[in-house]
Amino acid sequence: MSDQIGVTGLAVMGANLARNLARHGHQVVLHNRSRGRTDALVEQHGSEGDFVPTGTMEEFVGALQRPRKVIIMVQAGAATDAVIDEIAPLLEPGDVLMDGGNARFTDTIRRTEALTAQGLHFVGTGISGGEEGALNGPSIMPGGSAEAYELVGPLLESIAAVVDGQPCCTHVGESGAGHFVKMVHNGIEYADMQLIAEAYDLLRSGLGLSPAEIGDVFASWNDGDLESYLIEITAQVLRHTDADTGRPFVDVVLDEAEQKGTGRWTVQSALDLGVPVSGIAEAVFARALSGHREQRDAAQRVLPGPDTRWEVADRDAFIESVRQALYASKVVAYAQGFDQVTAGADQHGWDIDRAALARIWRGGCIIRARFLDRIAQVYTDEPDVTTLLTNDYFRGAVSEGQESWRQVVAGAARNGIPAPGFASALAYYDGLRADRLPAALIQGLRDLFGAHTYRRVDREGAFHTMWGEDGREVSA
């Protein structure tokens, strides 16, 4: 037996993770609230490794050798708390509990504090890759103490995806760091998918291409700088035909995108941190808008749009412009995500290695992409870089495509095609590079109506203008 671990919660993700562990030579003690799932896993996949099925939580804990290592794979929130409340009294100091769900990082911080007081290790573990990743090698983002990682790190690394001989797993940082970076990962994922959807919409609206033809375009893009898992599967989805109707699959799917909450958490956290993640926010809001069917139906009946039909003169040039706009916007989204990781680490005192984070996102996870190699190199060579956009490579890539980027955003606006992801990314880029922003006027307005004070460009200190009196300036 290489190592032993317990898995409680055997829905698809938990079952696949258990199978992955067993396939790598670990003895896996199984538990589920209903025994049926445990028995079904052993019956269907028992030949894959050393499984120990159990019934009650007491039997589950009793089958584990000390220090016990348990990973919880249940729904985030109340269900996770319920499992912890049930199992913690049965454990002993030095045992390790891991939460592999999409927990809110603030819940992980709370749970870490409570369990540490009981002498238990708690490892909030972000796991990305979906069902396939859980089975064949995910990207794993464990947080918690260094001592806890010494106990479970080798085990987690053994089942992670591997890129260039390196496992896509690293000790992210203390306490809630693992679930924090998983949250940001999911936020980037939201932005990435929104940008891809906008590119598809632009190609269809501007050129009248069929979904299958656009799928071919995405497949060709996947051979270049845009190479990524999401670009790859976009081509697959767009080429798919509905078996019942014979129509393109995307044309029979309701245009209302759902969400499970991690994107909203990312935006809420960014607001608390004061970090602009406009690309992620626009992606979250675009999904919200898609779900407001009654408003959309009412608006479609009365709100006018452009009178002219979009006519593109050069098909290949337009496709290339959209590609460049997509790449530039994706760079902005990833840059904003890494900025949020930096701000979160600073606020919570987590020593997060951004280069290592980029490396473990190269395989197994949903946002894996070729340019994560570049991002990892940036943070290796320039660990104090303030934004990825100032790095020579990314600055050059975005600058080279900015004319196309502007043409695409302007064309979308003129022709009534919503492209909030592309537009917000461009606005962020222009905001960063602006010599002077109109925020000075905002500060003046705040001072006039609320005496909130302002700072000057020519001397230190805070000041207030006596707007309601003689207009003189006083030090605050």
Short mmCIF file of C-alpha atoms in Angstrom, two decimals:
data_model
loop_
_atom_site.label_atom_id
_atom_site.label_comp_id
_atom_site.label_asym_id
_atom_site.label_seq_id
_atom_site.Cartn_x
_atom_site.Cartn_y
_atom_site.Cartn_z
CA MET A 1 0.00 0.00 0.00
CA SER A 2 1.53 3.30 -1.16
CA ASP A 3 -0.69 5.44 1.07
CA GLN A 4 -4.20 5.47 2.42
CA ILE A 5 -6.93 8.08 2.15
CA GLY A 6 -10.63 8.28 2.87
CA VAL A 7 -13.13 9.83 0.48
CA THR A 8 -16.58 10.80 1.73
CA GLY A 9 -19.09 11.99 -0.84
CA LEU A 10 -19.29 9.73 -3.89
CA ALA A 11 -21.24 11.69 -6.46
CA VAL A 12 -19.53 11.90 -9.84
CA MET A 13 -16.63 14.14 -8.77
CA GLY A 14 -15.99 12.23 -5.55
CA ALA A 15 -16.27 8.84 -7.23
CA ASN A 16 -13.90 9.82 -10.03
CA LEU A 17 -11.38 11.24 -7.58
CA ALA A 18 -11.56 8.01 -5.55
CA ARG A 19 -10.93 5.99 -8.70
CA ASN A 20 -7.99 8.23 -9.62
CA LEU A 21 -6.47 7.68 -6.18
CA ALA A 22 -6.96 3.91 -6.39
CA ARG A 23 -5.44 3.77 -9.88
CA HIS A 24 -2.30 5.37 -8.47
CA GLY A 25 -1.82 2.67 -5.89
CA HIS A 26 -3.46 4.27 -2.86
CA GLN A 27 -5.86 2.38 -0.65
CA VAL A 28 -9.13 4.33 -0.74
CA VAL A 29 -11.61 4.00 2.12
CA LEU A 30 -15.07 4.90 0.80
CA HIS A 31 -18.03 6.53 2.50
CA ASN A 32 -21.25 8.09 1.31
CA ARG A 33 -24.33 9.25 3.16
CA SER A 34 -26.34 6.65 1.22
CA ARG A 35 -24.61 3.26 1.01
CA GLY A 36 -25.90 2.62 -2.52
CA ARG A 37 -23.32 4.86 -4.18
CA THR A 38 -20.50 3.17 -2.28
CA ASP A 39 -21.59 -0.28 -3.36
CA ALA A 40 -22.14 0.85 -6.96
CA LEU A 41 -18.62 2.27 -7.19
CA VAL A 42 -17.05 -0.94 -5.88
CA GLU A 43 -19.23 -3.09 -8.13
CA GLN A 44 -18.46 -1.12 -11.29
CA HIS A 45 -14.85 -0.11 -10.68
CA GLY A 46 -13.52 -2.32 -7.91
CA SER A 47 -10.94 -3.86 -10.21
CA GLU A 48 -9.19 -0.49 -10.60
CA GLY A 49 -7.53 -0.58 -7.19
CA ASP A 50 -7.76 -1.17 -3.45
CA PHE A 51 -11.15 0.09 -2.24
CA VAL A 52 -12.46 -0.35 1.30
CA PRO A 53 -16.22 0.26 1.39
CA THR A 54 -17.77 1.38 4.68
CA GLY A 55 -21.26 2.23 5.89
CA THR A 56 -21.43 4.52 8.91
CA MET A 57 -19.15 7.44 9.58
CA GLU A 58 -17.81 5.58 12.63
CA GLU A 59 -16.90 2.60 10.46
CA PHE A 60 -15.31 4.94 7.92
CA VAL A 61 -13.08 6.66 10.47
CA GLY A 62 -12.26 3.37 12.14
CA ALA A 63 -10.92 1.93 8.87
CA LEU A 64 -8.36 4.73 8.50
CA GLN A 65 -4.82 4.55 9.82
CA ARG A 66 -3.37 7.48 11.76
CA PRO A 67 -2.70 10.16 10.90
CA ARG A 68 -6.00 9.88 9.10
CA LYS A 69 -6.37 11.65 5.76
CA VAL A 70 -9.90 12.36 4.59
CA ILE A 71 -11.12 14.32 1.59
CA ILE A 72 -14.67 15.64 1.64
CA MET A 73 -16.38 15.75 -1.78
CA VAL A 74 -19.85 17.11 -1.09
CA GLN A 75 -21.76 20.23 -2.08
CA ALA A 76 -20.22 23.46 -0.82
CA GLY A 77 -21.87 25.31 2.04
CA ALA A 78 -24.18 23.72 4.59
CA ALA A 79 -23.56 20.18 3.35
CA THR A 80 -19.81 20.54 3.92
CA ASP A 81 -20.39 21.93 7.42
CA ALA A 82 -22.69 19.01 8.19
CA VAL A 83 -20.03 16.46 7.19
CA ILE A 84 -17.35 18.28 9.21
CA ASP A 85 -19.62 18.43 12.26
CA GLU A 86 -20.22 14.69 11.97
CA ILE A 87 -16.66 13.53 11.38
CA ALA A 88 -14.55 15.96 13.44
CA PRO A 89 -15.53 14.53 16.85
CA LEU A 90 -14.39 11.10 15.65
CA LEU A 91 -10.92 12.27 14.62
CA GLU A 92 -7.81 12.77 16.73
CA PRO A 93 -5.18 15.52 16.87
CA GLY A 94 -2.89 15.38 13.86
CA ASP A 95 -5.52 13.97 11.48
CA VAL A 96 -6.10 15.81 8.21
CA LEU A 97 -9.43 16.88 6.73
CA MET A 98 -9.44 18.12 3.13
CA ASP A 99 -12.35 19.88 1.45
CA GLY A 100 -12.24 19.31 -2.31
CA GLY A 101 -15.44 21.18 -3.12
CA ASN A 102 -15.93 24.69 -4.49
CA ALA A 103 -16.06 26.24 -1.04
CA ARG A 104 -16.12 29.97 -0.46
CA PHE A 105 -12.67 30.86 0.81
CA THR A 106 -14.07 32.77 3.78
CA ASP A 107 -15.81 29.55 4.88
CA THR A 108 -12.48 27.76 4.59
CA ILE A 109 -10.81 30.36 6.81
CA ARG A 110 -13.57 29.89 9.40
CA ARG A 111 -13.34 26.11 9.26
CA THR A 112 -9.54 26.19 9.48
CA GLU A 113 -9.65 28.26 12.64
CA ALA A 114 -12.26 26.01 14.28
CA LEU A 115 -10.54 22.73 13.41
CA THR A 116 -7.07 23.98 14.27
CA ALA A 117 -8.39 24.70 17.75
CA GLN A 118 -9.30 21.01 17.94
CA GLY A 119 -5.80 19.94 16.89
CA LEU A 120 -6.90 18.92 13.39
CA HIS A 121 -5.36 19.96 10.09
CA PHE A 122 -7.77 21.43 7.54
CA VAL A 123 -6.76 21.71 3.88
CA GLY A 124 -9.09 23.72 1.65
CA THR A 125 -8.30 22.17 -1.71
CA GLY A 126 -9.29 23.69 -5.04
CA ILE A 127 -9.71 21.02 -7.72
CA SER A 128 -10.20 21.98 -11.36
CA GLY A 129 -10.83 19.86 -14.38
CA GLY A 130 -14.39 18.70 -13.96
CA GLU A 131 -15.36 15.06 -14.01
CA GLU A 132 -12.68 14.10 -16.54
CA GLY A 133 -9.95 15.89 -14.60
CA ALA A 134 -10.96 14.27 -11.33
CA LEU A 135 -10.56 10.87 -12.95
CA ASN A 136 -7.53 11.38 -15.17
CA GLY A 137 -5.56 14.18 -13.53
CA PRO A 138 -6.84 17.54 -12.28
CA SER A 139 -5.10 20.76 -11.35
CA ILE A 140 -5.00 20.79 -7.55
CA MET A 141 -4.69 23.91 -5.38
CA PRO A 142 -4.34 22.92 -1.71
CA GLY A 143 -4.19 25.51 1.05
CA GLY A 144 -3.44 25.00 4.72
CA SER A 145 -0.40 24.65 6.93
CA ALA A 146 2.98 23.52 5.66
CA GLU A 147 2.80 20.61 8.12
CA ALA A 148 -0.50 19.47 6.61
CA TYR A 149 0.92 19.67 3.11
CA GLU A 150 3.83 17.47 4.12
CA LEU A 151 1.27 14.81 5.05
CA VAL A 152 -1.01 15.03 1.98
CA GLY A 153 1.05 16.83 -0.67
CA PRO A 154 2.80 13.78 -2.12
CA LEU A 155 -0.51 11.96 -2.34
CA LEU A 156 -2.22 14.85 -4.14
CA GLU A 157 0.74 15.37 -6.46
CA SER A 158 0.60 11.71 -7.45
CA ILE A 159 -2.90 12.06 -8.94
CA ALA A 160 -2.57 15.54 -10.50
CA ALA A 161 -2.16 16.28 -14.18
CA VAL A 162 1.47 16.42 -15.32
CA VAL A 163 3.01 18.99 -17.68
CA ASP A 164 6.69 18.91 -18.61
CA GLY A 165 7.25 16.31 -15.92
CA GLN A 166 5.81 18.52 -13.18
CA PRO A 167 2.60 17.70 -11.30
CA CYS A 168 -0.08 20.39 -11.54
CA CYS A 169 -0.29 20.68 -7.77
CA THR A 170 1.45 23.01 -5.34
CA HIS A 171 1.03 24.22 -1.79
CA VAL A 172 -0.72 27.52 -2.49
CA GLY A 173 -0.58 29.02 0.98
CA GLU A 174 -2.06 29.01 4.47
CA SER A 175 -5.70 28.75 5.50
CA GLY A 176 -8.14 29.70 2.71
CA ALA A 177 -5.51 30.36 0.03
CA GLY A 178 -6.33 27.22 -1.94
CA HIS A 179 -10.00 27.98 -2.28
CA PHE A 180 -9.25 31.66 -2.90
CA VAL A 181 -7.14 30.92 -5.98
CA LYS A 182 -9.68 28.33 -7.16
CA MET A 183 -12.34 31.05 -6.93
CA VAL A 184 -10.20 33.41 -9.03
CA HIS A 185 -9.50 30.57 -11.46
CA ASN A 186 -13.25 30.18 -11.92
CA GLY A 187 -13.65 33.92 -12.38
CA ILE A 188 -11.06 33.87 -15.17
CA GLU A 189 -12.95 30.92 -16.62
CA TYR A 190 -16.14 33.02 -16.69
CA ALA A 191 -14.35 35.82 -18.55
CA ASP A 192 -12.67 33.43 -20.96
CA MET A 193 -15.95 31.76 -21.93
CA GLN A 194 -17.71 35.12 -22.35
CA LEU A 195 -14.97 36.35 -24.69
CA ILE A 196 -15.15 33.15 -26.72
CA ALA A 197 -18.93 33.50 -26.97
CA GLU A 198 -18.57 37.09 -28.15
CA ALA A 199 -16.04 36.06 -30.80
CA TYR A 200 -18.50 33.42 -32.04
CA ASP A 201 -21.31 35.98 -32.12
CA LEU A 202 -19.21 38.47 -34.05
CA LEU A 203 -18.19 35.91 -36.65
CA ARG A 204 -21.76 34.78 -37.10
CA SER A 205 -23.25 38.28 -37.21
CA GLY A 206 -20.49 39.88 -39.25
CA LEU A 207 -19.87 37.10 -41.76
CA GLY A 208 -23.00 34.96 -41.63
CA LEU A 209 -20.92 31.84 -41.02
CA SER A 210 -22.62 28.67 -39.83
CA PRO A 211 -21.75 27.29 -36.39
CA ALA A 212 -19.79 24.45 -38.01
CA GLU A 213 -17.80 26.92 -40.11
CA ILE A 214 -17.06 28.96 -37.00
CA GLY A 215 -16.03 25.73 -35.31
CA ASP A 216 -13.46 25.28 -38.06
CA VAL A 217 -12.17 28.80 -37.39
CA PHE A 218 -11.76 28.04 -33.70
CA ALA A 219 -9.99 24.79 -34.52
CA SER A 220 -7.49 26.72 -36.63
CA TRP A 221 -7.00 29.25 -33.82
CA ASN A 222 -6.18 26.39 -31.48
CA ASP A 223 -2.99 25.80 -33.46
CA GLY A 224 -1.58 29.21 -32.50
CA ASP A 225 -1.24 31.57 -29.54
CA LEU A 226 -4.88 30.95 -28.55
CA GLU A 227 -4.27 27.24 -27.98
CA SER A 228 -6.27 26.24 -24.92
CA TYR A 229 -8.75 23.71 -23.64
CA LEU A 230 -11.67 26.13 -23.96
CA ILE A 231 -10.83 27.02 -27.58
CA GLU A 232 -10.52 23.31 -28.35
CA ILE A 233 -13.91 22.37 -26.93
CA THR A 234 -15.54 25.45 -28.50
CA ALA A 235 -14.74 23.97 -31.90
CA GLN A 236 -16.24 20.67 -30.77
CA VAL A 237 -19.49 22.24 -29.51
CA LEU A 238 -19.92 24.42 -32.61
CA ARG A 239 -19.44 21.47 -34.95
CA HIS A 240 -21.99 19.34 -33.08
CA THR A 241 -25.36 18.63 -34.72
CA ASP A 242 -28.53 17.98 -32.73
CA ALA A 243 -29.63 14.40 -33.37
CA ASP A 244 -33.36 15.11 -33.02
CA THR A 245 -33.64 18.10 -35.36
CA GLY A 246 -30.53 17.99 -37.51
CA ARG A 247 -29.92 21.62 -36.61
CA PRO A 248 -26.68 23.02 -35.18
CA PHE A 249 -26.53 22.15 -31.48
CA VAL A 250 -26.06 25.78 -30.39
CA ASP A 251 -29.28 26.74 -32.19
CA VAL A 252 -31.44 24.37 -30.11
CA VAL A 253 -29.91 25.33 -26.74
CA LEU A 254 -31.70 28.04 -24.73
CA ASP A 255 -29.59 31.20 -24.64
CA GLU A 256 -29.69 31.54 -20.87
CA ALA A 257 -26.31 30.80 -19.22
CA GLU A 258 -26.48 29.49 -15.68
CA GLN A 259 -23.91 29.96 -12.92
CA LYS A 260 -23.14 28.31 -9.60
CA GLY A 261 -21.78 31.33 -7.74
CA THR A 262 -17.99 31.28 -7.97
CA GLY A 263 -17.98 34.04 -10.57
CA ARG A 264 -20.09 36.26 -8.32
CA TRP A 265 -17.80 35.47 -5.38
CA THR A 266 -14.80 36.54 -7.46
CA VAL A 267 -16.38 39.90 -8.27
CA GLN A 268 -17.55 40.43 -4.68
CA SER A 269 -14.06 39.66 -3.39
CA ALA A 270 -12.50 41.99 -5.97
CA LEU A 271 -14.79 44.80 -4.82
CA ASP A 272 -13.72 44.20 -1.22
CA LEU A 273 -10.06 44.23 -2.30
CA GLY A 274 -10.47 47.26 -4.56
CA VAL A 275 -9.15 45.37 -7.58
CA PRO A 276 -10.70 46.10 -11.00
CA VAL A 277 -11.68 42.78 -12.58
CA SER A 278 -13.98 44.33 -15.17
CA GLY A 279 -13.68 41.41 -17.60
CA ILE A 280 -14.82 38.91 -14.99
CA ALA A 281 -17.58 41.25 -13.80
CA GLU A 282 -18.92 41.75 -17.32
CA ALA A 283 -18.98 37.98 -17.83
CA VAL A 284 -21.00 37.51 -14.64
CA PHE A 285 -23.41 40.31 -15.60
CA ALA A 286 -23.77 38.94 -19.14
CA ARG A 287 -24.92 35.61 -17.72
CA ALA A 288 -27.33 37.44 -15.44
CA LEU A 289 -28.72 39.41 -18.38
CA SER A 290 -29.18 36.24 -20.41
CA GLY A 291 -31.42 34.89 -17.68
CA HIS A 292 -33.76 37.90 -17.61
CA ARG A 293 -36.02 36.48 -20.32
CA GLU A 294 -39.08 38.63 -19.58
CA GLN A 295 -37.07 41.85 -19.80
CA ARG A 296 -35.36 40.69 -22.98
CA ASP A 297 -38.65 39.71 -24.61
CA ALA A 298 -40.16 43.08 -23.75
CA ALA A 299 -37.11 44.98 -25.00
CA GLN A 300 -36.97 43.08 -28.28
CA ARG A 301 -40.46 44.34 -29.12
CA VAL A 302 -39.78 48.05 -28.59
CA LEU A 303 -36.07 48.97 -28.44
CA PRO A 304 -34.63 50.04 -31.82
CA GLY A 305 -31.20 49.06 -33.08
CA PRO A 306 -29.04 50.07 -36.05
CA ASP A 307 -30.84 50.42 -39.36
CA THR A 308 -28.05 48.97 -41.44
CA ARG A 309 -26.89 45.37 -41.82
CA TRP A 310 -23.26 44.61 -41.06
CA GLU A 311 -21.34 44.12 -44.28
CA VAL A 312 -17.76 42.90 -44.03
CA ALA A 313 -15.65 43.41 -47.13
CA ASP A 314 -12.74 41.10 -46.34
CA ARG A 315 -13.70 37.80 -44.69
CA ASP A 316 -10.18 36.65 -43.77
CA ALA A 317 -9.15 40.07 -42.46
CA PHE A 318 -12.23 40.20 -40.25
CA ILE A 319 -11.55 36.73 -38.84
CA GLU A 320 -7.99 37.78 -38.04
CA SER A 321 -9.21 40.99 -36.36
CA VAL A 322 -11.57 39.01 -34.13
CA ARG A 323 -8.74 36.59 -33.29
CA GLN A 324 -6.46 39.43 -32.26
CA ALA A 325 -9.21 41.10 -30.24
CA LEU A 326 -9.94 37.80 -28.50
CA TYR A 327 -6.29 37.24 -27.63
CA ALA A 328 -5.81 40.77 -26.28
CA SER A 329 -9.00 40.56 -24.22
CA LYS A 330 -7.97 37.16 -22.81
CA VAL A 331 -4.61 38.58 -21.75
CA VAL A 332 -6.45 41.35 -19.88
CA ALA A 333 -8.74 38.85 -18.14
CA TYR A 334 -5.83 36.71 -16.94
CA ALA A 335 -3.88 39.81 -15.89
CA GLN A 336 -6.83 41.01 -13.81
CA GLY A 337 -7.18 37.58 -12.21
CA PHE A 338 -3.53 37.47 -11.20
CA ASP A 339 -3.84 41.02 -9.85
CA GLN A 340 -6.65 39.78 -7.61
CA VAL A 341 -4.52 36.84 -6.43
CA THR A 342 -1.78 39.32 -5.51
CA ALA A 343 -4.17 41.58 -3.61
CA GLY A 344 -5.78 38.67 -1.77
CA ALA A 345 -2.40 37.27 -0.78
CA ASP A 346 -1.31 40.68 0.53
CA GLN A 347 -4.47 41.17 2.57
CA HIS A 348 -4.47 37.73 4.15
CA GLY A 349 -0.72 37.27 4.52
CA TRP A 350 -0.54 34.33 2.12
CA ASP A 351 2.77 33.69 0.37
CA ILE A 352 1.33 32.72 -3.02
CA ASP A 353 3.87 31.94 -5.73
CA ARG A 354 2.20 33.29 -8.87
CA ALA A 355 4.68 31.55 -11.17
CA ALA A 356 3.90 28.21 -9.53
CA LEU A 357 0.18 28.96 -9.79
CA ALA A 358 0.48 29.62 -13.53
CA ARG A 359 2.41 26.38 -13.93
CA ILE A 360 -0.20 24.20 -12.20
CA TRP A 361 -2.91 25.80 -14.35
CA ARG A 362 -1.18 24.56 -17.52
CA GLY A 363 -2.74 21.09 -17.22
CA GLY A 364 -5.85 19.44 -15.88
CA CYS A 365 -7.82 22.63 -15.28
CA ILE A 366 -10.47 24.33 -17.40
CA ILE A 367 -8.44 27.48 -18.16
CA ARG A 368 -5.31 25.61 -19.25
CA ALA A 369 -3.76 27.49 -22.13
CA ARG A 370 -0.49 27.81 -24.00
CA PHE A 371 0.22 31.32 -22.76
CA LEU A 372 0.25 30.20 -19.12
CA ASP A 373 3.84 29.16 -19.86
CA ARG A 374 4.50 32.80 -20.70
CA ILE A 375 2.75 33.98 -17.53
CA ALA A 376 4.79 31.58 -15.39
CA GLN A 377 7.97 32.90 -17.00
CA VAL A 378 6.97 36.52 -16.35
CA TYR A 379 6.49 35.91 -12.63
CA THR A 380 9.74 33.94 -12.50
CA ASP A 381 11.76 36.67 -14.23
CA GLU A 382 9.87 39.65 -12.78
CA PRO A 383 8.38 38.55 -9.42
CA ASP A 384 7.50 42.15 -8.56
CA VAL A 385 5.85 43.01 -11.91
CA THR A 386 2.82 45.24 -11.24
CA THR A 387 0.75 43.91 -14.15
CA LEU A 388 1.29 41.32 -16.84
CA LEU A 389 0.48 43.95 -19.45
CA THR A 390 3.79 45.76 -18.89
CA ASN A 391 5.85 42.65 -19.61
CA ASP A 392 7.63 42.84 -22.96
CA TYR A 393 5.88 39.81 -24.49
CA PHE A 394 2.33 40.66 -23.44
CA ARG A 395 2.77 44.36 -24.09
CA GLY A 396 3.92 43.51 -27.60
CA ALA A 397 1.13 41.01 -28.20
CA VAL A 398 -1.60 43.40 -27.08
CA SER A 399 -0.07 46.42 -28.83
CA GLU A 400 0.22 44.51 -32.08
CA GLY A 401 -3.46 43.66 -32.01
CA GLN A 402 -4.87 46.88 -30.63
CA GLU A 403 -5.97 48.34 -33.97
CA SER A 404 -7.94 45.19 -34.75
CA TRP A 405 -9.25 45.20 -31.19
CA ARG A 406 -10.54 48.77 -31.59
CA GLN A 407 -12.08 48.03 -34.98
CA VAL A 408 -13.93 45.00 -33.63
CA VAL A 409 -15.28 46.84 -30.59
CA ALA A 410 -16.31 49.83 -32.70
CA GLY A 411 -17.91 47.58 -35.33
CA ALA A 412 -19.85 45.68 -32.69
CA ALA A 413 -21.16 48.95 -31.23
CA ARG A 414 -22.13 50.39 -34.63
CA ASN A 415 -23.97 47.23 -35.59
CA GLY A 416 -25.70 46.55 -32.29
CA ILE A 417 -23.81 43.37 -31.34
CA PRO A 418 -23.25 43.20 -27.57
CA ALA A 419 -19.57 42.64 -26.80
CA PRO A 420 -19.18 43.71 -23.17
CA GLY A 421 -16.14 41.50 -22.57
CA PHE A 422 -14.16 42.87 -25.53
CA ALA A 423 -15.23 46.47 -24.77
CA SER A 424 -14.47 46.35 -21.05
CA ALA A 425 -11.06 44.78 -21.66
CA LEU A 426 -10.20 47.56 -24.11
CA ALA A 427 -11.46 50.23 -21.70
CA TYR A 428 -9.29 48.72 -18.95
CA TYR A 429 -6.27 48.74 -21.26
CA ASP A 430 -6.88 52.38 -22.16
CA GLY A 431 -7.46 53.27 -18.52
CA LEU A 432 -4.12 51.77 -17.53
CA ARG A 433 -2.18 53.58 -20.22
CA ALA A 434 -3.93 56.97 -19.83
CA ASP A 435 -1.69 59.82 -18.71
CA ARG A 436 -4.57 61.34 -16.75
CA LEU A 437 -8.01 59.97 -15.87
CA PRO A 438 -11.23 61.94 -15.23
CA ALA A 439 -11.14 60.73 -11.62
CA ALA A 440 -9.93 64.23 -10.68
CA LEU A 441 -13.39 65.59 -11.52
CA ILE A 442 -15.02 62.82 -9.47
CA GLN A 443 -12.89 63.82 -6.49
CA GLY A 444 -13.97 67.42 -6.93
CA LEU A 445 -17.62 66.42 -7.01
CA ARG A 446 -17.21 64.25 -3.91
CA ASP A 447 -15.60 67.13 -2.08
CA LEU A 448 -18.37 69.56 -3.05
CA PHE A 449 -21.36 67.43 -2.05
CA GLY A 450 -19.80 65.48 0.83
CA ALA A 451 -16.65 67.27 1.95
CA HIS A 452 -14.73 64.06 1.23
CA THR A 453 -11.47 66.02 0.55
CA TYR A 454 -8.99 65.57 -2.27
CA ARG A 455 -5.24 65.46 -2.86
CA ARG A 456 -3.28 67.74 -5.16
CA VAL A 457 -0.63 67.05 -7.78
CA ASP A 458 1.70 69.78 -6.52
CA ARG A 459 1.91 69.26 -2.75
CA GLU A 460 1.34 66.64 -0.07
CA GLY A 461 -1.69 66.38 2.17
CA ALA A 462 -5.48 66.29 1.94
CA PHE A 463 -7.53 69.40 1.16
CA HIS A 464 -11.08 70.70 1.11
CA THR A 465 -12.58 73.63 -0.76
CA MET A 466 -15.14 75.75 1.10
CA TRP A 467 -17.65 75.46 -1.74
CA GLY A 468 -20.57 76.98 0.14
CA GLU A 469 -18.58 79.96 1.37
CA ASP A 470 -15.87 81.87 -0.44
CA GLY A 471 -14.28 78.94 -2.33
CA ARG A 472 -11.05 79.07 -0.40
CA GLU A 473 -9.02 75.89 0.07
CA VAL A 474 -8.18 74.55 3.52
CA SER A 475 -6.03 71.67 4.73
CA ALA A 476 -8.08 68.73 5.90
#
